[in-house]
Short mmCIF file of C-alpha atoms and ligand atoms in Angstrom, two decimals:
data_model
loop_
_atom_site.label_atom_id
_atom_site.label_comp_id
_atom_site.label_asym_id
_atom_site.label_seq_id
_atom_site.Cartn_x
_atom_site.Cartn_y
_atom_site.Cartn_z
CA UNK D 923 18.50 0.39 -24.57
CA UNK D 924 18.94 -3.21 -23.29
CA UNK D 925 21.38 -5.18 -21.64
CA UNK D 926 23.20 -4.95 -18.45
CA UNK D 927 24.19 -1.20 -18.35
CA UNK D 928 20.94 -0.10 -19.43
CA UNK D 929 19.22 1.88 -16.74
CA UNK D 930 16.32 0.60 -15.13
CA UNK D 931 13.22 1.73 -16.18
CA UNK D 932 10.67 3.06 -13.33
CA UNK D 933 6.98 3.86 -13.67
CA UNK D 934 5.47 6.32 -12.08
CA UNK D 935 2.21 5.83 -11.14
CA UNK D 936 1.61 9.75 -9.65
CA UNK D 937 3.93 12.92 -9.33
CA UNK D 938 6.44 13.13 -6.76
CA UNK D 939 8.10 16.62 -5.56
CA UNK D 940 10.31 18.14 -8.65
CA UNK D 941 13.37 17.43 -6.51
CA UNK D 942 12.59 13.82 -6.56
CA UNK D 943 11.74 13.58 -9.86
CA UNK D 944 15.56 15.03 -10.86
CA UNK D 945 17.09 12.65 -8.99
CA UNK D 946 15.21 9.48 -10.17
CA UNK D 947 15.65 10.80 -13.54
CA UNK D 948 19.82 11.04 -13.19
CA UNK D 949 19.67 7.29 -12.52
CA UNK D 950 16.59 5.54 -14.38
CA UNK D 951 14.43 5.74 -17.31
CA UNK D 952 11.57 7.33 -15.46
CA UNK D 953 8.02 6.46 -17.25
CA UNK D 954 5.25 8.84 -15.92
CA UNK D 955 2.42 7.32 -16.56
CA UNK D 956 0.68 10.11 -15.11
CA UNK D 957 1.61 12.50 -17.94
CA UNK D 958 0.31 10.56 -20.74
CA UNK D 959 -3.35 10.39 -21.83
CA UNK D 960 -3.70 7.02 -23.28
CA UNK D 961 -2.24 5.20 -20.12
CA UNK D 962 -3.05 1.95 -21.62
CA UNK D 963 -1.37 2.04 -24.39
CA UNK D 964 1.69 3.80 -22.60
CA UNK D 965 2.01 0.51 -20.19
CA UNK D 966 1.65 -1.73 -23.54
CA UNK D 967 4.32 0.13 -25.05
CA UNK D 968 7.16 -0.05 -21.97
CA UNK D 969 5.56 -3.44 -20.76
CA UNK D 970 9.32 -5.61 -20.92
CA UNK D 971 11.29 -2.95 -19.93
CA UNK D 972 9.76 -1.75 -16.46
CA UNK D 973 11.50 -3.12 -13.52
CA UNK D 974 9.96 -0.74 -10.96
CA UNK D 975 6.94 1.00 -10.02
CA UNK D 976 7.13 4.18 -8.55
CA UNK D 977 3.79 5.21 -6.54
CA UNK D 978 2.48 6.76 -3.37
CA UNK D 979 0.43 5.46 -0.29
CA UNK D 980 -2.48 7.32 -2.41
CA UNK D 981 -1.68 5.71 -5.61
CA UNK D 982 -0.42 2.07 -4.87
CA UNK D 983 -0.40 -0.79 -7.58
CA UNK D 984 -2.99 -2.87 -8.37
CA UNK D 985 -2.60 -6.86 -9.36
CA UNK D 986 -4.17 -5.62 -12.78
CA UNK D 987 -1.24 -2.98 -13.08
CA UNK D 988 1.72 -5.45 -11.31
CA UNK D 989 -0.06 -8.67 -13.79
CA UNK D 990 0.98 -6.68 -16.82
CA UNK D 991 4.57 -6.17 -16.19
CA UNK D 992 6.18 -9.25 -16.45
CA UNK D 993 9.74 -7.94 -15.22
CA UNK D 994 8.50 -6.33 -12.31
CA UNK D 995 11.49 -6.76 -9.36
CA UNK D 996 9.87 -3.94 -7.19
CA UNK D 997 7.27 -1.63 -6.08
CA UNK D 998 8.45 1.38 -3.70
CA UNK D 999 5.69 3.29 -1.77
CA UNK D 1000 6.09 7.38 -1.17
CA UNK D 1001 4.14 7.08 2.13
CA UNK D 1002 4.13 5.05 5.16
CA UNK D 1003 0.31 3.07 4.07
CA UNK D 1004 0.61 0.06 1.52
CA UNK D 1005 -3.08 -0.41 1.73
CA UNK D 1006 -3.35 0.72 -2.25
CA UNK D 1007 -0.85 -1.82 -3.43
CA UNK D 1008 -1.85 -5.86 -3.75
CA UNK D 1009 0.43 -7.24 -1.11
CA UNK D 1010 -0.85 -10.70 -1.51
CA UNK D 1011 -0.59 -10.53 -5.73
CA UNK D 1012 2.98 -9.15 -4.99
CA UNK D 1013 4.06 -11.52 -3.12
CA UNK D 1014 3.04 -14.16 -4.92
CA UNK D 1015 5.00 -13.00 -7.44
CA UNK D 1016 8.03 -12.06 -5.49
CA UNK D 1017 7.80 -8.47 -6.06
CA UNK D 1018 9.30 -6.69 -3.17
CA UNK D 1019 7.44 -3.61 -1.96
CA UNK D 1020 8.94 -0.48 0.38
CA UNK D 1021 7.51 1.68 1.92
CA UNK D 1022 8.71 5.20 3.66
CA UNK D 1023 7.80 4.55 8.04
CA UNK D 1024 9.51 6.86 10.22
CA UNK D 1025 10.43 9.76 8.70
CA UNK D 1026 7.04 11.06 8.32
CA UNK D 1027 5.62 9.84 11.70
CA UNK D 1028 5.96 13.20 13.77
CA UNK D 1029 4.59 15.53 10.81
CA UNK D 1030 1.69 13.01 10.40
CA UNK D 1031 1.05 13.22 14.17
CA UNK D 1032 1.81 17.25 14.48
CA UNK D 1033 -1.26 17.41 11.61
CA UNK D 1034 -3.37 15.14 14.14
CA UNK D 1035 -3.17 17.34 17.23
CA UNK D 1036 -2.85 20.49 14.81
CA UNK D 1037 -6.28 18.74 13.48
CA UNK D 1038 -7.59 18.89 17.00
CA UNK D 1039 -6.74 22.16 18.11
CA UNK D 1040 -8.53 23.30 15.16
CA UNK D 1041 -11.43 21.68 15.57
CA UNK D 1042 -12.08 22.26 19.41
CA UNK D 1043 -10.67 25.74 19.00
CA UNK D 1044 -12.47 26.59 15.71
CA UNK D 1045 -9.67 28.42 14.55
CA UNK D 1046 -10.64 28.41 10.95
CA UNK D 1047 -14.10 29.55 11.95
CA UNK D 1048 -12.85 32.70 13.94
CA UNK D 1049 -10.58 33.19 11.62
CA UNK D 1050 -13.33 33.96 8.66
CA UNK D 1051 -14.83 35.78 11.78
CA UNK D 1052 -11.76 38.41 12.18
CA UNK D 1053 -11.50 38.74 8.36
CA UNK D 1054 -15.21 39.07 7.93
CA UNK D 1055 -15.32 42.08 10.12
CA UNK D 1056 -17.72 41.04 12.70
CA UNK D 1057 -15.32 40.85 15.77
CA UNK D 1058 -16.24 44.55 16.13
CA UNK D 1059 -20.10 43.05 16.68
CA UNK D 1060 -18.74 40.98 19.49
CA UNK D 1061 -21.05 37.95 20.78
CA UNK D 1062 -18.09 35.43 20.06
CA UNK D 1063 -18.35 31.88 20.77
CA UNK D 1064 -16.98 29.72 23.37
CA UNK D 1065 -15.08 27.18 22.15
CA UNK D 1066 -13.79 23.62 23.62
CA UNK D 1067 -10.50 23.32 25.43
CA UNK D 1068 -7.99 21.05 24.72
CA UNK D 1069 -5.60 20.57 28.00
CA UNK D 1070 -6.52 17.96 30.35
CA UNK D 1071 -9.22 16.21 27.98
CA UNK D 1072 -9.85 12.39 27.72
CA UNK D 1073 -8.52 11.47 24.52
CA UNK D 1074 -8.94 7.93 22.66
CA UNK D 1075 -6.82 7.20 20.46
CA UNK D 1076 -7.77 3.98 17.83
CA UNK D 1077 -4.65 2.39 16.77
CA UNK D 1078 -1.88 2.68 18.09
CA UNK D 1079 1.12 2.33 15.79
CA UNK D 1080 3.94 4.88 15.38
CA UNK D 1081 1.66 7.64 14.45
CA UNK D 1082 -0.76 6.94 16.96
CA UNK D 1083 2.89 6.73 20.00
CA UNK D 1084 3.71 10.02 18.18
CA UNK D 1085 0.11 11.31 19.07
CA UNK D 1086 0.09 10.29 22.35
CA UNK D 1087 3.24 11.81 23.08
CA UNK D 1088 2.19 15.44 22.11
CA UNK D 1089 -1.03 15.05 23.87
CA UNK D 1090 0.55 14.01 27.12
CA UNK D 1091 2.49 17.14 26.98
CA UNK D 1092 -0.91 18.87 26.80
CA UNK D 1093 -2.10 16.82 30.67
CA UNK D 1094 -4.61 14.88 28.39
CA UNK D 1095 -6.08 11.67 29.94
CA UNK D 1096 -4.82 8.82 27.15
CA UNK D 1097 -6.55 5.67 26.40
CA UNK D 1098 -5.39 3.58 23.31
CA UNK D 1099 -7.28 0.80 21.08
CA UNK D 1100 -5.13 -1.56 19.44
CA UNK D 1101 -5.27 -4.78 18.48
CA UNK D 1102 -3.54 -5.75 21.88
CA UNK D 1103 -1.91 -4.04 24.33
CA UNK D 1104 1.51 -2.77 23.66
CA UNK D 1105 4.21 -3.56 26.04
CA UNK D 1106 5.34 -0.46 27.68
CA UNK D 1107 3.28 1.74 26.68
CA UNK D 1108 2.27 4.24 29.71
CA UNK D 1109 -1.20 5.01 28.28
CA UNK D 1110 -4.09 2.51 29.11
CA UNK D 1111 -5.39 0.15 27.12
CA UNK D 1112 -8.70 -0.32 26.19
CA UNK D 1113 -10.09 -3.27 24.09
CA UNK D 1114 -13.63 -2.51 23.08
CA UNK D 1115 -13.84 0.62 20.70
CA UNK D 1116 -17.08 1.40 21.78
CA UNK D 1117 -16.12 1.84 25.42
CA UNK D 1118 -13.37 3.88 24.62
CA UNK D 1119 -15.28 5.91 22.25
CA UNK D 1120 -17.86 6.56 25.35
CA UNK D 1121 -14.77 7.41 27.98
CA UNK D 1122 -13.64 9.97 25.72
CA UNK D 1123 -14.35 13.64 24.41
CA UNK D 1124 -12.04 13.15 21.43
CA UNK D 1125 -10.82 10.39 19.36
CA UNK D 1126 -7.89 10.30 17.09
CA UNK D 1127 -7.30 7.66 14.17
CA UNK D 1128 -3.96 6.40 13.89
CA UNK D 1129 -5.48 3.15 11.79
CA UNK D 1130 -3.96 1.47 9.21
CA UNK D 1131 -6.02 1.52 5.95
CA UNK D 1132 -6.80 -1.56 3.99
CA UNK D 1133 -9.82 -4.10 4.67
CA UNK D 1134 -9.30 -5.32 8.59
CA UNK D 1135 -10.12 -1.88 9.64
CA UNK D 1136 -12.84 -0.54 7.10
CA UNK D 1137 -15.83 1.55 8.22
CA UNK D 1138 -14.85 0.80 12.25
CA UNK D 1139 -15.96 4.47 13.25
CA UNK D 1140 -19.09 3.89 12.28
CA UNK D 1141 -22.62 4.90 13.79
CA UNK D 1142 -22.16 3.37 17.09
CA UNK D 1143 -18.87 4.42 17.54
CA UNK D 1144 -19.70 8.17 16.94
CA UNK D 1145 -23.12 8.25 18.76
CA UNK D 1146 -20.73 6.62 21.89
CA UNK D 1147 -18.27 9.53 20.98
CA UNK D 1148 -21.55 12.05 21.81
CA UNK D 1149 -22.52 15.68 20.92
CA UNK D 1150 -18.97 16.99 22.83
CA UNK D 1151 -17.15 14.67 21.03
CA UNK D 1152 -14.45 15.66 18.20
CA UNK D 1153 -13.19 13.07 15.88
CA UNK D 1154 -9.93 13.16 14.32
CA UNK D 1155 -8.79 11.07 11.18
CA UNK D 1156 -4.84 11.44 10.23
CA UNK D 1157 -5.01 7.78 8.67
CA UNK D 1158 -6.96 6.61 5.66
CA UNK D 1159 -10.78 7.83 5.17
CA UNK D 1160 -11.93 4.10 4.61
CA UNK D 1161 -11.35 3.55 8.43
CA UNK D 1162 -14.01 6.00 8.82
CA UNK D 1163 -18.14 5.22 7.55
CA UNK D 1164 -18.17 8.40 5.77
CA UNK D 1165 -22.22 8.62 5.03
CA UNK D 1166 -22.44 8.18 9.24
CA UNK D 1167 -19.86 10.99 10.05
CA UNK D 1168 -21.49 13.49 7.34
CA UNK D 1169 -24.98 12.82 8.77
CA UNK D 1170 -23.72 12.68 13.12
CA UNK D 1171 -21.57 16.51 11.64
CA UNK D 1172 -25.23 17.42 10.22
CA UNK D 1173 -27.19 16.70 12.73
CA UNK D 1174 -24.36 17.62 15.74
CA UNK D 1175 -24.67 14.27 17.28
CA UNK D 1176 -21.11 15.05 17.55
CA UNK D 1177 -19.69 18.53 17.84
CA UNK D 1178 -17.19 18.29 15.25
CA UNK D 1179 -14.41 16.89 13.23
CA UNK D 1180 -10.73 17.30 11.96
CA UNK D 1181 -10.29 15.38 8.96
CA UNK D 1182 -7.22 14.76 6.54
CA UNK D 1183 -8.59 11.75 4.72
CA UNK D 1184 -11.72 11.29 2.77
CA UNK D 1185 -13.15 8.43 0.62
CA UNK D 1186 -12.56 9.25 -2.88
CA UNK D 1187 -9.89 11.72 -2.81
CA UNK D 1188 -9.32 14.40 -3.82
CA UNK D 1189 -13.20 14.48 -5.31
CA UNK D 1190 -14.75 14.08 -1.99
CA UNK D 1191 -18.09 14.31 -1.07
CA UNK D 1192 -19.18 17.94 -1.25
CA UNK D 1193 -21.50 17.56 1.40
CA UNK D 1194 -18.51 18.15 3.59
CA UNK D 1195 -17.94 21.41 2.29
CA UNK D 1196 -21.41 22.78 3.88
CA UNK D 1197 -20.10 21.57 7.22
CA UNK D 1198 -18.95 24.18 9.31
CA UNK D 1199 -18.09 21.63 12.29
CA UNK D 1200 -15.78 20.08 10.11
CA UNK D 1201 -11.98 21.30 9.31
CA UNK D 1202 -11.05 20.08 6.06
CA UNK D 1203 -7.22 19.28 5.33
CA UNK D 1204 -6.62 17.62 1.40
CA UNK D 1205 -4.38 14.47 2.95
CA UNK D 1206 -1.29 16.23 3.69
CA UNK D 1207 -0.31 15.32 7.04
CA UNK D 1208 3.05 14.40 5.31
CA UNK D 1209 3.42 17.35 2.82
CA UNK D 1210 6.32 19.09 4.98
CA UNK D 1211 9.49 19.68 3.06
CA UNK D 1212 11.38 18.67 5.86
CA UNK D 1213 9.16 15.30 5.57
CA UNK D 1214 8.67 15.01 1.43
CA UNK D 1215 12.79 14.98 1.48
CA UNK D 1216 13.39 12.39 3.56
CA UNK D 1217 10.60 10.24 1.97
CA UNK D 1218 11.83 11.01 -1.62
CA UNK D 1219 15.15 10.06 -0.27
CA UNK D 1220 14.13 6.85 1.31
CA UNK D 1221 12.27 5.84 -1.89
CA UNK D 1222 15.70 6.37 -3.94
CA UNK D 1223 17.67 4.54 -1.34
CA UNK D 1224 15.15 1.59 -1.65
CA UNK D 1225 15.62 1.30 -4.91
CA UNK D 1226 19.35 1.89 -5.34
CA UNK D 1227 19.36 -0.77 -2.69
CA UNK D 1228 17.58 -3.48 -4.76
CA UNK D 1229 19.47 -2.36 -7.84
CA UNK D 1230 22.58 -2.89 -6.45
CA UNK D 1231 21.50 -6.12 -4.75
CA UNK D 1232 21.74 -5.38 -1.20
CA UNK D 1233 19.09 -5.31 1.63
CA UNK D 1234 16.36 -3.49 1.33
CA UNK D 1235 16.16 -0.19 3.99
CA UNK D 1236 12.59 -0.73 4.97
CA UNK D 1237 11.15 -3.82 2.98
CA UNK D 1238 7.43 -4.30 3.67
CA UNK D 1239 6.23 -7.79 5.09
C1 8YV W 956 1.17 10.60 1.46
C2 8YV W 956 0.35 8.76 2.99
O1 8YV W 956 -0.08 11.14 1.28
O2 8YV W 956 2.22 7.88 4.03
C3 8YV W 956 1.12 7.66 3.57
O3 8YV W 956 0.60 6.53 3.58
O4 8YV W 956 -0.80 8.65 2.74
C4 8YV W 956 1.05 10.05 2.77
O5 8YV W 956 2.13 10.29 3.53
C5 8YV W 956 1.38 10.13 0.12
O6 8YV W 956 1.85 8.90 -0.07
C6 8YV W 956 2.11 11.20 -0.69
O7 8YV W 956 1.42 11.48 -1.77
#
């Protein structure tokens, strides 16, 4: 179908909830790549007609993907991270990209303290305990407290004001790094990673992905974190030296970890799965139905949005 009444057609890099993927499908030709086995020759095939991309902050677009659709108007992210997609190759183009911020921030952050608890509490642990049978034995650990800790928390965006927030209701001492200081914020600011890393017993990370913050808990960062120290990662596993945090878990320079993001997801290094100071979550901070709604919703808006010709709701820069 061509011409002006024809209905756009989106493709979809990566599955979206079933809900979603009705409602697209009542308004555009919806191409999912991610059900056909020769993708190549499936992007060949639609190349003229696709006027969208439909991905996730997993998924993104590439420049390679965007450079072979020559009537790309738009790219619209399910997630709040754009690191995946080639801002700078978009641009260029004038491809507009949107994102989903907001709507997700408290489940992402509930995940983050949920990841903590967890962790500090070793609530998975005892929980194999109780179903193993072995309560009866007694002898059961002590586990670290949450209430009234120093917590660090490295970047401090939405997610990482969302964090905060929860964790002040628990008395914990807050201490932010950020790129600067944010104006009226009431937690203190700290500049230097590695000296907030040393002033606290846990550190949350609220990062961005994408190149300005790759590997920056590395080995310094967790040896100045120490062996009482519990690191938290609710943002994208690049932000994170991965070979440093499996060896410090190994070797209990730090006491343990709560982690939703990995490098290579979802085939992630199975070293982790030996770890029993680690608690292992398959990046779904966001994966609330409350929270997959609204972002399926806010995707659909975008795009009905640009369709239509009006302003984007939540363009990325
Ligand atoms: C989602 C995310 O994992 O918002 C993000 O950037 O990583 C997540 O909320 C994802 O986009 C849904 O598959």
């Amino acid at each position: 179908m061509s011409g002006s009444n024809a209905r756009p057609a989106v493709l979809m890099t990566g599955a979206y909830p079933q809900w979603d993927m009705d409602a697209l499908a009542s308004q555009y030709d919806l191409l999912c790549l991610f059900d056909v086995a020769n993708k190549d020759a499936f992007i060949t095939e639609n190349t003229a007609r696709i006027r969208a991309i439909a991905t996730r902050g997993d998924l993104g677009a590439s420049a390679e993907l965007m450079g072979r659709l020559p009537n790309l108007e738009i790219v619209s992210v399910f997630g709040v991270g754009t690191d995946s997609v080639d801002l700078p190759y978009a641009r260029t183009r004038g491809i507009k990209v949107t994102n989903t911020p907001d709507v997700l921030t408290d489940d992402v952050a509930d995940l983050g303290v949920a990841l903590l608890l967890a962790a500090a509490r070793q609530v998975p642990q005892n929980d194999r305990l109780v179903r193993a049978g072995t309560w009866p034995q007694g002898g059961l650990p002590l586990v670290t407290r949450v209430s009234g800790k120093k917590v660090g928390i490295v970047g401090m965006g939405r997610i990482g004001a969302a964090v905060a927030k929860r964790l002040n209701g628990f008395d914990c001492k807050i201490s932010y790094f950020a790129r600067s200081e944010k104006d009226g914020s009431p937690f203190r600011f700290e500049p230097d990673l590695l000296t907030l890393a040393r002033a606290s017993e846990f550190l949350i990370v609220t990062l961005s992905g994408g190149e300005s913050t790759k590997d920056m808990i590395n080995t310094d960062v967790l040896a100045a974190l120490g062996q009482d120290g519990i690191l938290v990662n609710v943002s994208r596993g690049t932000t994170v030296d991965e070979p440093a945090l499996i060896e410090a878990l190994q070797n209990r320079t730090i006491k343990g970890a709560g982690l939703d993001v990995f490098w290579n997801e979802p085939n992630i290094n199975p070293a982790f799965f030996a770890l029993d100071n680690a608690v292992l979550q398959p990046h779904h901070a966001s994966g609330t139905v409350e929270t997959r709604k609204a972002m399926g919703q806010l995707v659909r808006d975008n795009l009905s949005a640009h369709f239509a010709g009006k302003p984007l709701l939540t363009p990325v820069a």
